[in-house]
mmCIF file of C-alpha atoms and ligand atoms in Angstrom:
data_model
loop_
_atom_site.group_PDB
_atom_site.id
_atom_site.type_symbol
_atom_site.label_atom_id
_atom_site.label_comp_id
_atom_site.label_asym_id
_atom_site.label_seq_id
_atom_site.Cartn_x
_atom_site.Cartn_y
_atom_site.Cartn_z
ATOM 1 C CA UNK H 1 -2.849 28.708 -8.655
ATOM 2 C CA UNK H 2 -4.250 26.456 -5.834
ATOM 3 C CA UNK H 3 -1.991 24.148 -3.777
ATOM 4 C CA UNK H 4 -2.969 20.444 -3.160
ATOM 5 C CA UNK H 5 -3.879 20.104 0.395
ATOM 6 C CA UNK H 6 -2.001 17.113 1.819
ATOM 7 C CA UNK H 7 -2.609 15.896 5.306
ATOM 8 C CA UNK H 8 0.560 14.291 6.923
ATOM 9 C CA UNK H 9 0.111 11.516 9.491
ATOM 10 C CA UNK H 10 3.687 10.470 10.202
ATOM 11 C CA UNK H 11 2.493 8.137 13.007
ATOM 12 C CA UNK H 12 4.938 6.007 15.026
ATOM 13 C CA UNK H 13 8.636 4.722 15.050
ATOM 14 C CA UNK H 14 10.378 5.313 11.666
ATOM 15 C CA UNK H 15 7.114 6.845 10.266
ATOM 16 C CA UNK H 16 8.103 10.542 10.886
ATOM 17 C CA UNK H 17 11.542 9.921 9.619
ATOM 18 C CA UNK H 18 10.657 8.538 6.344
ATOM 19 C CA UNK H 19 7.447 10.804 5.588
ATOM 20 C CA UNK H 20 9.584 13.815 6.045
ATOM 21 C CA UNK H 21 11.870 12.705 3.254
ATOM 22 C CA UNK H 22 8.777 12.099 1.032
ATOM 23 C CA UNK H 23 7.832 15.755 1.788
ATOM 24 C CA UNK H 24 11.291 16.763 0.946
ATOM 25 C CA UNK H 25 10.882 15.212 -2.494
ATOM 26 C CA UNK H 26 7.508 16.675 -3.093
ATOM 27 C CA UNK H 27 8.700 20.154 -2.179
ATOM 28 C CA UNK H 28 11.649 19.739 -4.529
ATOM 29 C CA UNK H 29 9.241 19.036 -7.216
ATOM 30 C CA UNK H 30 7.258 22.326 -6.416
ATOM 31 C CA UNK H 31 10.544 24.131 -6.924
ATOM 32 C CA UNK H 32 11.290 22.598 -10.266
ATOM 33 C CA UNK H 33 7.621 22.737 -11.513
ATOM 34 C CA UNK H 34 5.949 25.632 -9.791
ATOM 35 C CA UNK H 35 2.543 24.798 -11.155
ATOM 36 C CA UNK H 36 2.533 21.822 -8.780
ATOM 37 C CA UNK H 37 2.195 23.170 -5.141
ATOM 38 C CA UNK H 38 1.438 21.553 -2.031
ATOM 39 C CA UNK H 39 0.030 22.847 1.341
ATOM 40 C CA UNK H 40 1.031 20.274 4.152
ATOM 41 C CA UNK H 41 -0.556 20.153 7.470
ATOM 42 C CA UNK H 42 0.934 17.601 9.876
ATOM 43 C CA UNK H 43 -1.219 15.648 12.468
ATOM 44 C CA UNK H 44 0.704 14.086 15.192
ATOM 45 C CA UNK H 45 -1.589 11.212 15.703
ATOM 46 C CA UNK H 46 -0.344 7.767 16.770
ATOM 47 C CA UNK H 47 0.691 5.751 19.865
ATOM 48 C CA UNK H 48 2.400 8.418 21.772
ATOM 49 C CA UNK H 49 -0.862 10.490 21.564
ATOM 50 C CA UNK H 50 -2.796 7.573 22.493
ATOM 51 C CA UNK H 51 -0.787 7.008 25.776
ATOM 52 C CA UNK H 52 -1.542 10.534 26.679
ATOM 53 C CA UNK H 53 -5.095 11.065 25.502
ATOM 54 C CA UNK H 54 -6.403 7.591 25.121
ATOM 55 C CA UNK H 55 -7.251 8.099 21.490
ATOM 56 C CA UNK H 56 -5.477 7.369 18.081
ATOM 57 C CA UNK H 57 -7.104 10.380 16.535
ATOM 58 C CA UNK H 58 -9.252 13.127 17.838
ATOM 59 C CA UNK H 59 -13.140 12.469 17.798
ATOM 60 C CA UNK H 60 -13.509 14.627 14.606
ATOM 61 C CA UNK H 61 -10.388 13.218 13.066
ATOM 62 C CA UNK H 62 -12.234 11.868 10.026
ATOM 63 C CA UNK H 63 -13.924 15.227 9.512
ATOM 64 C CA UNK H 64 -10.631 16.941 9.693
ATOM 65 C CA UNK H 65 -9.120 14.680 7.031
ATOM 66 C CA UNK H 66 -12.141 14.887 4.784
ATOM 67 C CA UNK H 67 -11.216 18.178 3.302
ATOM 68 C CA UNK H 68 -7.778 17.211 2.103
ATOM 69 C CA UNK H 69 -6.888 16.215 -1.529
ATOM 70 C CA UNK H 70 -4.751 13.337 -0.263
ATOM 71 C CA UNK H 71 -3.098 11.831 2.976
ATOM 72 C CA UNK H 72 0.614 10.884 3.293
ATOM 73 C CA UNK H 73 0.923 8.321 6.144
ATOM 74 C CA UNK H 74 4.164 7.013 7.641
ATOM 75 C CA UNK H 75 3.510 4.005 9.882
ATOM 76 C CA UNK H 76 1.268 3.215 12.841
ATOM 77 C CA UNK H 77 1.885 0.885 15.862
ATOM 78 C CA UNK H 78 4.265 0.781 18.678
ATOM 79 C CA UNK H 79 5.131 -1.512 21.544
ATOM 80 C CA UNK H 80 3.039 -0.316 24.582
ATOM 81 C CA UNK H 81 -0.223 0.025 22.691
ATOM 82 C CA UNK H 82 -1.992 -3.110 21.516
ATOM 83 C CA UNK H 83 -1.720 -3.343 17.717
ATOM 84 C CA UNK H 84 -5.437 -4.247 17.280
ATOM 85 C CA UNK H 85 -6.250 -0.911 18.930
ATOM 86 C CA UNK H 86 -3.575 1.414 17.229
ATOM 87 C CA UNK H 87 -4.193 -0.042 13.833
ATOM 88 C CA UNK H 88 -7.895 -0.302 13.827
ATOM 89 C CA UNK H 89 -8.582 3.102 15.294
ATOM 90 C CA UNK H 90 -6.393 4.993 12.816
ATOM 91 C CA UNK H 91 -4.959 3.299 9.770
ATOM 92 C CA UNK H 92 -7.731 0.738 9.157
ATOM 93 C CA UNK H 93 -10.336 3.200 10.095
ATOM 94 C CA UNK H 94 -9.225 5.756 7.456
ATOM 95 C CA UNK H 95 -9.095 2.969 4.707
ATOM 96 C CA UNK H 96 -12.402 1.739 5.635
ATOM 97 C CA UNK H 97 -14.383 4.910 6.364
ATOM 98 C CA UNK H 98 -13.071 6.772 3.216
ATOM 99 C CA UNK H 99 -13.921 3.869 1.117
ATOM 100 C CA UNK H 100 -10.348 3.474 -0.076
ATOM 101 C CA UNK H 101 -11.266 -0.003 -1.474
ATOM 102 C CA UNK H 102 -8.386 -0.267 -3.821
ATOM 103 C CA UNK H 103 -4.950 -0.973 -2.355
ATOM 104 C CA UNK H 104 -2.515 -0.711 -5.178
ATOM 105 C CA UNK H 105 0.927 -2.248 -4.523
ATOM 106 C CA UNK H 106 3.521 -2.420 -7.311
ATOM 107 C CA UNK H 107 6.065 -5.306 -6.919
ATOM 108 C CA UNK H 108 8.719 -4.261 -9.508
ATOM 109 C CA UNK H 109 12.471 -5.055 -9.120
ATOM 110 C CA UNK H 110 14.175 -1.974 -10.220
ATOM 111 C CA UNK H 111 17.649 -2.267 -11.713
ATOM 112 C CA UNK H 112 20.225 -2.282 -9.122
ATOM 113 C CA UNK H 113 17.869 -3.481 -6.392
ATOM 114 C CA UNK H 114 18.830 -6.588 -4.556
ATOM 115 C CA UNK H 115 16.904 -9.869 -5.051
ATOM 116 C CA UNK H 116 17.210 -13.066 -3.195
ATOM 117 C CA UNK H 117 15.966 -15.248 -6.193
ATOM 118 C CA UNK H 118 18.217 -17.202 -8.262
ATOM 119 C CA UNK H 119 17.694 -17.989 -11.996
ATOM 120 C CA UNK H 120 15.134 -15.181 -12.338
ATOM 121 C CA UNK H 121 15.393 -12.331 -14.715
ATOM 122 C CA UNK H 122 15.131 -8.938 -13.303
ATOM 123 C CA UNK H 123 12.421 -7.791 -15.762
ATOM 124 C CA UNK H 124 10.333 -10.794 -14.797
ATOM 125 C CA UNK H 125 9.596 -9.246 -11.457
ATOM 126 C CA UNK H 126 7.057 -6.709 -12.488
ATOM 127 C CA UNK H 127 3.509 -7.113 -11.036
ATOM 128 C CA UNK H 128 0.816 -4.946 -9.830
ATOM 129 C CA UNK H 129 -1.195 -6.082 -6.901
ATOM 130 C CA UNK H 130 -4.752 -4.915 -6.445
ATOM 131 C CA UNK H 131 -5.726 -5.876 -2.769
ATOM 132 C CA UNK H 132 -9.311 -5.451 -1.700
ATOM 133 C CA UNK H 133 -8.881 -2.986 1.009
ATOM 134 C CA UNK H 134 -12.370 -2.435 2.685
ATOM 135 C CA UNK H 135 -13.848 -5.789 3.812
ATOM 136 C CA UNK H 136 -12.886 -9.464 3.548
ATOM 137 C CA UNK H 137 -10.876 -10.866 6.410
ATOM 138 C CA UNK H 138 -10.413 -7.208 7.810
ATOM 139 C CA UNK H 139 -14.138 -6.490 8.318
ATOM 140 C CA UNK H 140 -13.726 -6.552 12.099
ATOM 141 C CA UNK H 141 -16.714 -8.754 12.506
ATOM 142 C CA UNK H 142 -16.732 -11.413 15.174
ATOM 143 C CA UNK H 143 -17.253 -12.216 18.876
ATOM 144 C CA UNK H 144 -15.294 -13.280 22.019
ATOM 145 C CA UNK H 145 -17.497 -15.445 23.974
ATOM 146 C CA UNK H 146 -17.183 -16.804 27.552
ATOM 147 C CA UNK H 147 -13.581 -15.188 28.005
ATOM 148 C CA UNK H 148 -11.444 -17.004 30.599
ATOM 149 C CA UNK H 149 -13.558 -19.999 30.821
ATOM 150 C CA UNK H 150 -13.022 -23.464 29.469
ATOM 151 C CA UNK H 151 -15.855 -22.604 26.998
ATOM 152 C CA UNK H 152 -13.913 -19.673 25.550
ATOM 153 C CA UNK H 153 -14.659 -19.217 21.768
ATOM 154 C CA UNK H 154 -13.561 -16.562 19.379
ATOM 155 C CA UNK H 155 -15.193 -15.953 16.014
ATOM 156 C CA UNK H 156 -13.537 -13.766 13.320
ATOM 157 C CA UNK H 157 -15.921 -13.352 10.258
ATOM 158 C CA UNK H 158 -14.905 -12.697 6.914
ATOM 159 C CA UNK H 159 -17.204 -10.376 5.062
ATOM 160 C CA UNK H 160 -17.422 -10.662 1.266
ATOM 161 C CA UNK H 161 -20.079 -8.603 -0.391
ATOM 162 C CA UNK H 162 -21.111 -8.796 -3.958
ATOM 163 C CA UNK H 163 -20.559 -5.120 -4.369
ATOM 164 C CA UNK H 164 -17.167 -5.171 -2.590
ATOM 165 C CA UNK H 165 -15.933 -8.139 -4.680
ATOM 166 C CA UNK H 166 -17.188 -6.970 -7.970
ATOM 167 C CA UNK H 167 -15.863 -3.499 -7.772
ATOM 168 C CA UNK H 168 -12.323 -4.611 -6.793
ATOM 169 C CA UNK H 169 -12.308 -7.174 -9.547
ATOM 170 C CA UNK H 170 -13.621 -4.791 -12.090
ATOM 171 C CA UNK H 171 -10.911 -2.196 -11.161
ATOM 172 C CA UNK H 172 -8.210 -4.932 -11.721
ATOM 173 C CA UNK H 173 -9.666 -5.815 -15.065
ATOM 174 C CA UNK H 174 -9.703 -2.217 -16.131
ATOM 175 C CA UNK H 175 -6.127 -1.700 -15.032
ATOM 176 C CA UNK H 176 -5.040 -4.955 -16.825
ATOM 177 C CA UNK H 177 -6.827 -3.852 -20.063
ATOM 178 C CA UNK H 178 -5.224 -0.372 -19.808
ATOM 179 C CA UNK H 179 -1.759 -1.759 -19.167
ATOM 180 C CA UNK H 180 -2.152 -4.687 -21.714
ATOM 181 C CA UNK H 181 -1.232 -7.261 -18.887
ATOM 182 C CA UNK H 182 -2.775 -10.448 -17.799
ATOM 183 C CA UNK H 183 -4.827 -10.621 -14.667
ATOM 184 C CA UNK H 184 -4.474 -13.352 -12.063
ATOM 185 C CA UNK H 185 -7.022 -13.722 -9.341
ATOM 186 C CA UNK H 186 -5.766 -15.377 -6.221
ATOM 187 C CA UNK H 187 -8.267 -17.185 -3.816
ATOM 188 C CA UNK H 188 -8.732 -20.237 -1.784
ATOM 189 C CA UNK H 189 -11.932 -21.789 -2.842
ATOM 190 C CA UNK H 190 -10.886 -25.255 -2.060
ATOM 191 C CA UNK H 191 -10.962 -24.591 1.778
ATOM 192 C CA UNK H 192 -12.952 -21.280 2.195
ATOM 193 C CA UNK H 193 -16.173 -22.607 0.892
ATOM 194 C CA UNK H 194 -18.234 -19.527 1.230
ATOM 195 C CA UNK H 195 -16.061 -16.522 0.821
ATOM 196 C CA UNK H 196 -13.648 -17.793 -1.823
ATOM 197 C CA UNK H 197 -16.168 -19.730 -3.738
ATOM 198 C CA UNK H 198 -18.185 -16.618 -4.079
ATOM 199 C CA UNK H 199 -15.096 -14.631 -5.026
ATOM 200 C CA UNK H 200 -14.218 -17.064 -7.888
ATOM 201 C CA UNK H 201 -17.732 -17.015 -9.009
ATOM 202 C CA UNK H 202 -17.822 -13.253 -9.324
ATOM 203 C CA UNK H 203 -14.418 -13.308 -10.953
ATOM 204 C CA UNK H 204 -15.675 -15.641 -13.593
ATOM 205 C CA UNK H 205 -18.766 -13.407 -14.106
ATOM 206 C CA UNK H 206 -16.858 -10.209 -14.638
ATOM 207 C CA UNK H 207 -14.394 -11.872 -16.760
ATOM 208 C CA UNK H 208 -16.898 -12.192 -19.549
ATOM 209 C CA UNK H 209 -16.935 -8.361 -19.944
ATOM 210 C CA UNK H 210 -13.186 -8.499 -20.598
ATOM 211 C CA UNK H 211 -12.459 -11.086 -23.439
ATOM 212 C CA UNK H 212 -9.358 -9.186 -24.312
ATOM 213 C CA UNK H 213 -7.710 -9.703 -21.035
ATOM 214 C CA UNK H 214 -5.849 -13.104 -20.442
ATOM 215 C CA UNK H 215 -6.674 -14.461 -17.015
ATOM 216 C CA UNK H 216 -5.505 -16.920 -14.572
ATOM 217 C CA UNK H 217 -6.875 -18.197 -11.229
ATOM 218 C CA UNK H 218 -4.501 -19.479 -8.634
ATOM 219 C CA UNK H 219 -4.922 -20.782 -5.119
ATOM 220 C CA UNK H 220 -3.052 -18.540 -2.817
ATOM 221 C CA UNK H 221 -0.665 -21.251 -1.536
ATOM 222 C CA UNK H 222 0.307 -22.041 -5.183
ATOM 223 C CA UNK H 223 0.432 -18.343 -5.982
ATOM 224 C CA UNK H 224 3.051 -17.725 -3.212
ATOM 225 C CA UNK H 225 5.211 -20.583 -4.542
ATOM 226 C CA UNK H 226 4.978 -19.211 -8.138
ATOM 227 C CA UNK H 227 5.994 -15.810 -7.058
ATOM 228 C CA UNK H 228 9.207 -17.228 -5.947
ATOM 229 C CA UNK H 229 9.781 -19.888 -8.637
ATOM 230 C CA UNK H 230 8.247 -18.207 -11.699
ATOM 231 C CA UNK H 231 7.289 -14.602 -11.007
ATOM 232 C CA UNK H 232 6.948 -13.771 -14.785
ATOM 233 C CA UNK H 233 3.637 -15.428 -14.636
ATOM 234 C CA UNK H 234 2.242 -12.380 -12.945
ATOM 235 C CA UNK H 235 0.993 -9.145 -14.391
ATOM 236 C CA UNK H 236 -1.946 -7.615 -12.525
ATOM 237 C CA UNK H 237 -3.010 -9.507 -9.377
ATOM 238 C CA UNK H 238 -6.390 -9.208 -7.662
ATOM 239 C CA UNK H 239 -6.969 -10.709 -4.269
ATOM 240 C CA UNK H 240 -8.482 -10.397 -0.992
ATOM 241 C CA UNK H 241 -7.477 -8.167 1.861
ATOM 242 C CA UNK H 242 -5.560 -10.698 3.889
ATOM 243 C CA UNK H 243 -4.126 -12.527 1.049
ATOM 244 C CA UNK H 244 -2.964 -9.265 -0.427
ATOM 245 C CA UNK H 245 -1.413 -8.211 2.747
ATOM 246 C CA UNK H 246 0.804 -11.395 2.986
ATOM 247 C CA UNK H 247 1.629 -11.766 -0.552
ATOM 248 C CA UNK H 248 2.874 -8.017 -0.878
ATOM 249 C CA UNK H 249 5.407 -8.612 1.876
ATOM 250 C CA UNK H 250 6.654 -11.620 -0.101
ATOM 251 C CA UNK H 251 6.551 -9.441 -3.141
ATOM 252 C CA UNK H 252 8.690 -6.656 -1.080
ATOM 253 C CA UNK H 253 11.078 -9.540 -0.277
ATOM 254 C CA UNK H 254 11.676 -10.399 -3.907
ATOM 255 C CA UNK H 255 11.665 -6.702 -5.133
ATOM 256 C CA UNK H 256 14.394 -5.181 -3.076
ATOM 257 C CA UNK H 257 12.898 -5.422 0.469
ATOM 258 C CA UNK H 258 10.727 -3.514 2.856
ATOM 259 C CA UNK H 259 12.502 -0.281 2.102
ATOM 260 C CA UNK H 260 11.266 -0.134 -1.517
ATOM 261 C CA UNK H 261 7.647 -1.218 -1.195
ATOM 262 C CA UNK H 262 4.918 1.399 -1.640
ATOM 263 C CA UNK H 263 1.203 1.406 -1.424
ATOM 264 C CA UNK H 264 -1.679 3.572 -2.481
ATOM 265 C CA UNK H 265 -5.057 3.246 -0.742
ATOM 266 C CA UNK H 266 -7.503 4.652 -3.454
ATOM 267 C CA UNK H 267 -11.039 5.801 -3.479
ATOM 268 C CA UNK H 268 -11.539 5.635 -7.223
ATOM 269 C CA UNK H 269 -14.786 7.728 -7.208
ATOM 270 C CA UNK H 270 -12.506 10.487 -5.500
ATOM 271 C CA UNK H 271 -15.380 11.167 -3.192
ATOM 272 C CA UNK H 272 -13.037 10.881 -0.282
ATOM 273 C CA UNK H 273 -9.288 11.557 -0.060
ATOM 274 C CA UNK H 274 -6.958 8.736 -0.922
ATOM 275 C CA UNK H 275 -3.932 7.693 1.132
ATOM 276 C CA UNK H 276 -0.264 6.937 0.258
ATOM 277 C CA UNK H 277 2.057 5.005 2.430
ATOM 278 C CA UNK H 278 5.034 2.664 2.577
ATOM 279 C CA UNK H 279 3.887 -0.846 3.250
ATOM 280 C CA UNK H 280 6.295 -1.378 5.971
ATOM 281 C CA UNK H 281 5.476 -0.716 9.670
ATOM 282 C CA UNK H 282 7.133 1.480 12.282
ATOM 283 C CA UNK H 283 10.204 -0.706 12.634
ATOM 284 C CA UNK H 284 10.754 -0.150 16.412
ATOM 285 C CA UNK H 285 14.126 -2.046 16.028
ATOM 286 C CA UNK H 286 15.654 0.782 14.112
ATOM 287 C CA UNK H 287 13.442 3.680 15.064
ATOM 288 C CA UNK H 288 15.197 6.845 16.145
ATOM 289 C CA UNK H 289 18.605 5.756 14.549
ATOM 290 C CA UNK H 290 18.322 7.743 11.387
ATOM 291 C CA UNK H 291 18.934 4.712 9.270
ATOM 292 C CA UNK H 292 15.423 3.952 7.959
ATOM 293 C CA UNK H 293 14.994 3.658 4.183
ATOM 294 C CA UNK H 294 12.749 6.459 2.914
ATOM 295 C CA UNK H 295 12.526 5.206 -0.560
ATOM 296 C CA UNK H 296 9.250 3.275 -0.021
ATOM 297 C CA UNK H 297 7.797 6.465 1.250
ATOM 298 C CA UNK H 298 9.159 8.404 -1.563
ATOM 299 C CA UNK H 299 7.733 5.791 -4.044
ATOM 300 C CA UNK H 300 4.299 6.423 -2.352
ATOM 301 C CA UNK H 301 4.834 10.032 -3.065
ATOM 302 C CA UNK H 302 5.343 9.051 -6.713
ATOM 303 C CA UNK H 303 2.026 7.234 -6.581
ATOM 304 C CA UNK H 304 0.547 10.448 -5.186
ATOM 305 C CA UNK H 305 1.662 12.329 -8.098
ATOM 306 C CA UNK H 306 0.381 9.651 -10.503
ATOM 307 C CA UNK H 307 -2.969 10.024 -8.661
ATOM 308 C CA UNK H 308 -2.969 13.834 -9.000
ATOM 309 C CA UNK H 309 -2.325 13.393 -12.815
ATOM 310 C CA UNK H 310 1.412 14.137 -12.858
ATOM 311 C CA UNK H 311 2.629 10.828 -14.200
ATOM 312 C CA UNK H 312 5.787 12.443 -15.744
ATOM 313 C CA UNK H 313 7.036 13.447 -12.194
ATOM 314 C CA UNK H 314 5.883 10.109 -10.700
ATOM 315 C CA UNK H 315 8.187 8.293 -13.302
ATOM 316 C CA UNK H 316 10.993 10.626 -12.705
ATOM 317 C CA UNK H 317 11.039 9.777 -9.000
ATOM 318 C CA UNK H 318 11.048 6.060 -9.826
ATOM 319 C CA UNK H 319 13.820 6.716 -12.341
ATOM 320 C CA UNK H 320 15.706 8.595 -9.792
ATOM 321 C CA UNK H 321 15.391 5.681 -7.202
ATOM 322 C CA UNK H 322 16.702 3.358 -9.954
ATOM 323 C CA UNK H 323 19.618 5.536 -10.727
ATOM 324 C CA UNK H 324 20.493 5.589 -7.020
ATOM 325 C CA UNK H 325 20.487 1.820 -6.856
ATOM 326 C CA UNK H 326 22.404 1.304 -9.953
ATOM 327 C CA UNK H 327 25.168 3.677 -8.861
ATOM 328 C CA UNK H 328 24.854 2.738 -5.328
ATOM 329 C CA UNK H 329 24.474 6.264 -4.017
ATOM 330 C CA UNK H 330 22.944 7.463 -1.076
ATOM 331 C CA UNK H 331 21.455 4.157 -0.039
ATOM 332 C CA UNK H 332 20.619 3.246 3.555
ATOM 333 C CA UNK H 333 22.187 0.076 5.294
ATOM 334 C CA UNK H 334 19.266 -2.283 4.481
ATOM 335 C CA UNK H 335 20.389 -1.730 0.784
ATOM 336 C CA UNK H 336 24.061 -2.240 1.563
ATOM 337 C CA UNK H 337 24.858 1.564 1.852
ATOM 338 C CA UNK H 338 25.738 3.680 4.833
ATOM 339 C CA UNK H 339 23.618 6.807 4.111
ATOM 340 C CA UNK H 340 21.270 8.236 6.723
ATOM 341 C CA UNK H 341 17.589 8.568 6.084
ATOM 342 C CA UNK H 342 17.915 12.216 5.209
ATOM 343 C CA UNK H 343 21.075 11.782 2.976
ATOM 344 C CA UNK H 344 19.141 9.171 0.997
ATOM 345 C CA UNK H 345 16.210 11.635 0.638
ATOM 346 C CA UNK H 346 18.587 14.460 -0.360
ATOM 347 C CA UNK H 347 20.309 12.299 -2.798
ATOM 348 C CA UNK H 348 17.186 11.611 -4.632
ATOM 349 C CA UNK H 349 16.292 15.295 -4.844
ATOM 350 C CA UNK H 350 19.793 15.937 -6.406
ATOM 351 C CA UNK H 351 18.916 13.347 -9.159
ATOM 352 C CA UNK H 352 15.548 15.102 -9.670
ATOM 353 C CA UNK H 353 17.323 18.309 -10.223
HETATM 354 P P1 NAD U 1 8.045 -3.676 10.070
HETATM 355 O O1 NAD U 1 7.715 -3.438 8.657
HETATM 356 O O2 NAD U 1 7.867 -2.440 10.955
HETATM 357 O O3 NAD U 1 9.442 -4.248 10.210
HETATM 358 C C1 NAD U 1 9.861 -5.436 9.725
HETATM 359 C C2 NAD U 1 11.447 -5.503 9.593
HETATM 360 O O4 NAD U 1 11.711 -4.679 8.324
HETATM 361 C C3 NAD U 1 12.157 -4.952 10.592
HETATM 362 O O5 NAD U 1 13.393 -5.580 10.742
HETATM 363 C C4 NAD U 1 12.271 -3.454 10.162
HETATM 364 O O6 NAD U 1 13.674 -2.961 10.748
HETATM 365 C C5 NAD U 1 12.604 -3.640 8.599
HETATM 366 N N1 NAD U 1 12.252 -2.441 7.976
HETATM 367 C C6 NAD U 1 10.886 -2.096 7.807
HETATM 368 N N2 NAD U 1 10.854 -0.771 7.040
HETATM 369 C C7 NAD U 1 12.087 -0.509 6.987
HETATM 370 C C8 NAD U 1 12.589 0.704 6.344
HETATM 371 N N3 NAD U 1 11.917 1.644 5.860
HETATM 372 N N4 NAD U 1 14.019 0.732 6.291
HETATM 373 C C9 NAD U 1 14.773 -0.296 6.797
HETATM 374 N N5 NAD U 1 14.339 -1.359 7.311
HETATM 375 C C10 NAD U 1 12.913 -1.452 7.407
HETATM 376 O O7 NAD U 1 6.980 -4.784 10.617
HETATM 377 P P2 NAD U 1 6.754 -5.295 12.047
HETATM 378 O O8 NAD U 1 8.063 -5.369 12.876
HETATM 379 O O9 NAD U 1 6.023 -6.689 11.820
HETATM 380 O O10 NAD U 1 5.815 -4.199 12.766
HETATM 381 C C11 NAD U 1 6.174 -3.284 13.595
HETATM 382 C C12 NAD U 1 4.898 -2.378 14.003
HETATM 383 O O11 NAD U 1 4.323 -1.753 12.807
HETATM 384 C C13 NAD U 1 3.804 -3.252 14.507
HETATM 385 O O12 NAD U 1 3.135 -2.386 15.539
HETATM 386 C C14 NAD U 1 2.838 -3.499 13.354
HETATM 387 O O13 NAD U 1 1.531 -3.695 13.588
HETATM 388 C C15 NAD U 1 2.985 -2.029 12.674
HETATM 389 N N6 NAD U 1 2.847 -2.108 11.094
HETATM 390 C C16 NAD U 1 2.277 -0.927 10.715
HETATM 391 C C17 NAD U 1 2.078 -0.863 9.294
HETATM 392 C C18 NAD U 1 1.524 0.389 8.706
HETATM 393 O O14 NAD U 1 1.327 1.348 9.415
HETATM 394 N N7 NAD U 1 1.128 0.484 7.466
HETATM 395 C C19 NAD U 1 2.440 -1.889 8.388
HETATM 396 C C20 NAD U 1 3.194 -3.068 9.017
HETATM 397 C C21 NAD U 1 3.304 -3.132 10.364
HETATM 398 C C1 IPM U 2 -0.124 -3.156 5.651
HETATM 399 C C2 IPM U 2 -0.034 -3.496 7.154
HETATM 400 C C3 IPM U 2 -1.630 -3.374 7.731
HETATM 401 C C4 IPM U 2 -2.409 -4.450 6.998
HETATM 402 C C5 IPM U 2 -1.515 -3.585 9.100
HETATM 403 C C6 IPM U 2 -0.561 -2.733 9.929
HETATM 404 C C7 IPM U 2 -2.922 -3.533 9.872
HETATM 405 O O1 IPM U 2 0.397 -4.700 7.344
HETATM 406 O O2 IPM U 2 -0.459 -2.149 5.310
HETATM 407 O O3 IPM U 2 0.342 -4.077 4.853
HETATM 408 O O4 IPM U 2 -2.422 -5.633 7.298
HETATM 409 O O5 IPM U 2 -2.958 -3.893 5.947
HETATM 410 MN MN1 MN U 3 1.336 -5.721 5.548
#
């Protein structure tokens, strides 16, 4: 039997603390189901390394990662290294260069999870965000002209290709069809007169191939309002890179907090490894204290199992998280408990067993 080769990039701050709990959970699953084996290799890439060597990953870093079945990442970014360097040279580089153009982010309020919204039924918060993950506002195209002069100008271009828009919108339609859910496109054509008009046009074109999928189109400002006031409107949601980034932090806030929000960066063609990570950052304010919530990372491990074809195990992890929330056992301080990061991870493994 061959083991799945998994590259671990724990990264900065709480990244290593939470990733190691995700690994604990995957190792427990290997014990319980010996046909699922993993070979983990850890790469200590991140801001500490950058301060020593001047690079966020070695020159051949992408070649090293190329051979893995998947990547588990913690978080990147730490005070002392400018965020636009640390993130662009590591996390965003992997997403882009491995053509992980789908960023799948569930926003589901599990039973027992805290929710700040009033008059909203728990089951009404159940959406799947499909965020475009390879171009758009994150394309990194622009210029900084005449610095430090009174002529100083910066230009940040959004790059929306037909191929890029069409493939992400199709992916979202296929998912909505499979899940028998509606699909909402979120854009901003009233102000972004090139990029978002183009996005809306492509959404309307692709829609013709999916007459069975109910569709809605919302402007991003209204979408953020409806996520709070009427979240049951949303099933599958497809949107651009930046809008998806912002809306999924809002999604995290209504679905239990940053400690419960997971993210899969998928290359659907499986030409390159896909990458699984919590959506939160390195949380410098709590790093090193042993109180970070590992459940988002563990949820990302569940997405990894789904991706490898072990949906039963993926679901068992989510069921385990839900039971912990309902029974208020093994929870970290952000969820009102007093467990440490590792106690939380261990509690989940007990539920799996
Ligand atoms: P953050 O997500 O790190 O933290 C925001 C708040 O949420 C903090 O109060 C933090 O303590 C809390 N929080 C986050 N994750 C938590 C967890 N697992 N358990 C308990 N509390 C948690 O966002 P930020 O402060 O805006 O960013 C910090 C750094 O992380 C920056 O350098 C930023 O660029 C980077 N960042 C990286 C990623 C990533 O690698 N995917 C994502 C977001 C931010
Ligand atoms: C996320 C993060 C990243 C993003 C940052 C760290 C570049 O916020 O994964 O949500 O904006 O995509
Ligand atoms: Mn984000």
